[in-house]
Amino acid sequence: MKLYANVVIDISSEKLDKIFQYEVPGHLQKAVYVGVQVLVPFGNGGKRRRGYVVGLTEKARYDPEKIKEIDQIDDAGMPIESQLIGLAAWIRRNYGSTMNQALKTVIPVRQRSAKKEKKRICLLLEKEEAKERLAFYKRRHSTARERLLAALLEDPQLDYEVVTGKLNVSASVVRALEEQGVLSIDRLRDYRNPVQGLTQKSAPVALNAMQTEAVRRIRENAKSFHPKPCLIHGVTGSGKTEVYMELIKDAVKEGKQSIVLIPEIALTYQTVMRFYNCFGARVSILNSRMSQGERYDQFERAKKGELDVMIGPRSALFTPFPNLGYIVIDEEHEGAYKSETMPRYHARETAIQRAKMAGAVVVLGSATPSTDSYYRACAGEYMLVEMHERVHKKQLPACEIIDLRTELRERNFSILSRKLQELIEDRLKKREQVMLFLNRRGISGFVSCRSCGHVVKCPHCDISLSAHGGGKLVCHYCGYETPMVLKCPACGSPYISGFKAGTEKIEQTVKARFPDARVLRMDMDTTRKKDAYEKILSAFANQEADILIGTQMIVKGHDFKNVTLVGVLAADLSLYVGDYRASERTFQLIAQAIGRAGRGEKEGEAVIQTYSPDHYSVRAAAASDYGAFYEAEMMYRRMMRYPPVWNLLVILVASEKEELASAAAKYATEYLEASNRAQISKEELLFVGPAKPAVAKVNDIYKRVLYLKCRAYDTLVQIKDHVETYMQSYPAYREITMQFDFNPMNGF
Ligand code: ADP
Ligand code: ZN
Ligand code: ZN
């Protein structure tokens, strides 16, 4: 049997799609696998180059006569690249994508950034004092000092290079003046080390008994032969982060590195600071604002052994640490851990796979675990660690549910219930802070006609437009804008208006009701600019405002010690989004929002306003009762055969031509039905569709979806492979695209 290997030569170049085929000689066939390093003849001269096997096949892609042979396999030490390529292969297989897409996800493309570390010299003296000092230097004939100070008097901030270069002042002179307090040398935070310039301050905390026990159990598990992933279910403020840090310290002692995944939105200065306090400059971060080159630099540092800890969102999972100890995933229930582009991998499952390959341990943490993880923990697949109490036995906030229907019946037309108004007033008097949270996921302030019910939609995307300040209607999918309509486009009625309040409207209402309160608003619009998010949060943390109004962004991360009241304005807006995780998401959002109150000395209180006061998600969240939510939710998942009990595969067919999208989806469905009749019994596989998804058209691309449910994940993977192959026989195959999503998190 002939065997061919697909080999990439230059693994971190843009040209990952340049894959070369080599024949695997008979004596090497047993030793070759995806990820292995090989030496191959390359180019005209046949010079030997190092490459990596990214796939194996029995079919040659070119004329077999012209295919060269692999020289040698270099299996020594299993370099980190091998592991990551193996991981890419696993991702390709389990989530459906091309090998290229998977490789590009896992391996950063080389692109060095040109910027160097920048230092700046700043004058610290007042003008008069500086002039006196200048005269002094003149008298002493200290010419270098004189030159520097004269320049600083003209421009109180100079680039370090300018001073040592053009001004010809030596580094020792600069340092001497720094010591005398004449100037400061400021290091600009730069790409080489994103945490540089932070200062160490807080003293380390001693773990309490509950934390110590959590650490002990996870440690013991880590030492076992087949360590399990651990799920820490710990209420907000129970001290999970301290537990992560203690475990990572273990790893550091053993010369191992760790990855900490945090949702981007919670990756605040505060969080980074805590890790920096513990691990100093051997911590680095990744975030989506970094350029490719900057990210590549951080990955290089990790590979070279300059770092012990990498903190970042989903993609930090692929940090090329050579000797991985822990992968921590904080807020593991977050939807952002699932990729929204191909390959649609889930960071949790992928982390578990990477840990398996690297001999590392995955630690998941959340106050509101995903049903997926909790289900696995209950089944014994994960180790469950419960942390039921807040640090220092601080109480969770008392919580009241307000029925908005009653408010309306009793003629309160405000967005704020009477109870909430009363409590806000009380907090303003006491100089305590308030957070008002608008659950707005997936639903925007759409505009509808009160006479005929017509909803104004985007002509390109088939979703409702949102009303914005300045009299505009905006599409959140494609950015389309049009002036606010004054008459209903369908019936001409003038009674057309925004239906549900957005954050802007709430801000107006709050300001009108509490004219003396200082109000901050945080949503997509106010955080568009770089650093705006951090600025609003730190302003609120510094108590420069009394009330913070925001969307789900405000429920993450930050510890505001002076917040004693949280209001959830319309708890059910996310209940009816029309995907199977809506209740779970609603529970999580409410519970996380409540958890923001009472993090400091004073006790907290929460008010949940809702039109569905009896829904189990709302009730369980208000009672901080995860178990009650989980039981009710699992009943629904079992009955409806949804994940985590069953597995769900979404097949998406898209085309610029609507009739093609629809016909191709039907073509796939017929095939699936036929093969189902032939091979797999009806109990095992369930179809829904093809259907128009909630948003059937985006940017003039039409979509159709097919849902498949099956108990066994692997069966779904096989079906995906079959459909993929079969669809190549569709006559207009080139005019459609197909995507796959296993157990989707965020709807389609
Ligand atoms: P979680 O991540 O579970 O929400 P954190 O780790 O952020 O909780 O802890 C909440 C707060 O309690 C933080 O301000 C943290 O510094 C503090 N804290 C945690 N553990 C201890 C401890 N053992 N002693 C004193 N303070 C602690
Ligand atoms: Zn109308
Ligand atoms: Zn649009």
Short mmCIF file of N, CA, C and O and ligand atoms in Angstrom, two decimals, residues 205-208 211 234-242 244 274 330 391-392 559 561 599, ligand 1:
data_model
loop_
_atom_site.label_atom_id
_atom_site.label_comp_id
_atom_site.label_asym_id
_atom_site.label_seq_id
_atom_site.Cartn_x
_atom_site.Cartn_y
_atom_site.Cartn_z
N VAL A 205 -3.32 36.98 49.77
CA VAL A 205 -4.31 36.58 50.78
C VAL A 205 -4.04 35.14 51.22
O VAL A 205 -3.46 34.36 50.47
N ALA A 206 -4.42 34.81 52.44
CA ALA A 206 -4.32 33.43 52.91
C ALA A 206 -5.65 32.75 52.58
O ALA A 206 -6.71 33.29 52.89
N LEU A 207 -5.57 31.61 51.94
CA LEU A 207 -6.80 30.92 51.54
C LEU A 207 -7.62 30.52 52.75
O LEU A 207 -7.07 30.12 53.78
N ASN A 208 -8.93 30.59 52.63
CA ASN A 208 -9.78 30.10 53.72
C ASN A 208 -9.99 28.58 53.58
O ASN A 208 -9.49 27.96 52.64
N GLN A 211 -11.49 27.31 50.26
CA GLN A 211 -10.55 27.40 49.14
C GLN A 211 -9.45 26.36 49.26
O GLN A 211 -9.07 25.73 48.26
N GLY A 234 -18.69 27.81 42.06
CA GLY A 234 -18.49 28.68 43.22
C GLY A 234 -19.27 29.96 43.05
O GLY A 234 -19.13 30.64 42.03
N VAL A 235 -20.07 30.29 44.03
CA VAL A 235 -20.90 31.49 43.92
C VAL A 235 -20.02 32.71 43.66
O VAL A 235 -18.81 32.68 43.94
N THR A 236 -20.62 33.78 43.15
CA THR A 236 -19.84 34.99 42.87
C THR A 236 -19.20 35.48 44.17
O THR A 236 -19.86 35.56 45.19
N GLY A 237 -17.91 35.76 44.09
CA GLY A 237 -17.22 36.25 45.27
C GLY A 237 -16.78 35.17 46.24
O GLY A 237 -16.43 35.43 47.38
N SER A 238 -16.77 33.90 45.77
CA SER A 238 -16.36 32.83 46.66
C SER A 238 -14.84 32.66 46.66
O SER A 238 -14.29 31.88 47.42
N GLY A 239 -14.16 33.40 45.78
CA GLY A 239 -12.71 33.34 45.79
C GLY A 239 -12.12 32.32 44.84
O GLY A 239 -11.07 31.73 45.12
N LYS A 240 -12.77 32.12 43.70
CA LYS A 240 -12.27 31.14 42.73
C LYS A 240 -10.92 31.56 42.15
O LYS A 240 -10.04 30.74 41.96
N THR A 241 -10.78 32.88 41.90
CA THR A 241 -9.55 33.34 41.27
C THR A 241 -8.34 33.01 42.14
O THR A 241 -7.28 32.64 41.63
N GLU A 242 -8.49 33.13 43.45
CA GLU A 242 -7.39 32.78 44.35
C GLU A 242 -7.05 31.30 44.24
O GLU A 242 -5.88 30.91 44.33
N TYR A 244 -7.43 29.44 41.52
CA TYR A 244 -6.68 29.27 40.26
C TYR A 244 -5.21 29.62 40.48
O TYR A 244 -4.31 28.92 40.04
N ARG A 274 -4.29 41.26 39.49
CA ARG A 274 -4.23 40.20 40.51
C ARG A 274 -3.22 39.14 40.13
O ARG A 274 -2.48 38.64 40.98
N ASP A 330 -12.22 30.47 33.17
CA ASP A 330 -13.10 31.15 34.11
C ASP A 330 -14.39 31.54 33.39
O ASP A 330 -14.37 31.77 32.19
N VAL A 391 -16.47 34.73 50.28
CA VAL A 391 -15.35 34.97 51.19
C VAL A 391 -15.84 35.80 52.38
O VAL A 391 -16.66 36.70 52.21
N HIS A 392 -15.36 35.51 53.56
CA HIS A 392 -15.77 36.16 54.81
C HIS A 392 -17.26 35.98 55.09
O HIS A 392 -17.89 36.83 55.72
N ASP A 559 -15.21 44.23 40.38
CA ASP A 559 -15.62 44.18 41.77
C ASP A 559 -15.85 45.62 42.22
O ASP A 559 -14.92 46.35 42.47
N LYS A 561 -16.93 47.78 45.10
CA LYS A 561 -17.18 47.55 46.52
C LYS A 561 -18.36 48.35 47.05
O LYS A 561 -18.95 48.02 48.05
N ARG A 599 -20.52 43.40 47.16
CA ARG A 599 -19.19 42.79 47.13
C ARG A 599 -18.26 43.43 48.15
O ARG A 599 -17.18 42.94 48.38
P1 ADP B 1 -14.73 34.84 42.41
O1 ADP B 1 -13.69 34.73 41.32
O2 ADP B 1 -15.18 33.53 42.94
O3 ADP B 1 -15.88 35.77 42.08
P2 ADP B 1 -12.64 36.31 43.72
O4 ADP B 1 -11.50 35.37 43.65
O5 ADP B 1 -12.69 37.44 42.77
O6 ADP B 1 -14.01 35.51 43.68
O7 ADP B 1 -12.72 36.86 45.22
C1 ADP B 1 -13.63 37.86 45.61
C2 ADP B 1 -12.91 38.85 46.49
O8 ADP B 1 -12.50 38.25 47.72
C3 ADP B 1 -11.65 39.42 45.88
O9 ADP B 1 -11.59 40.79 46.18
C4 ADP B 1 -10.54 38.66 46.54
O10 ADP B 1 -9.35 39.41 46.61
C5 ADP B 1 -11.10 38.39 47.92
N1 ADP B 1 -10.60 37.13 48.49
C6 ADP B 1 -10.58 35.93 47.90
N2 ADP B 1 -10.09 34.99 48.73
C7 ADP B 1 -9.79 35.61 49.88
C8 ADP B 1 -9.26 35.18 51.14
N3 ADP B 1 -8.95 33.90 51.36
N4 ADP B 1 -9.08 36.11 52.10
C9 ADP B 1 -9.41 37.39 51.89
N5 ADP B 1 -9.92 37.85 50.74
C10 ADP B 1 -10.11 37.00 49.74
#
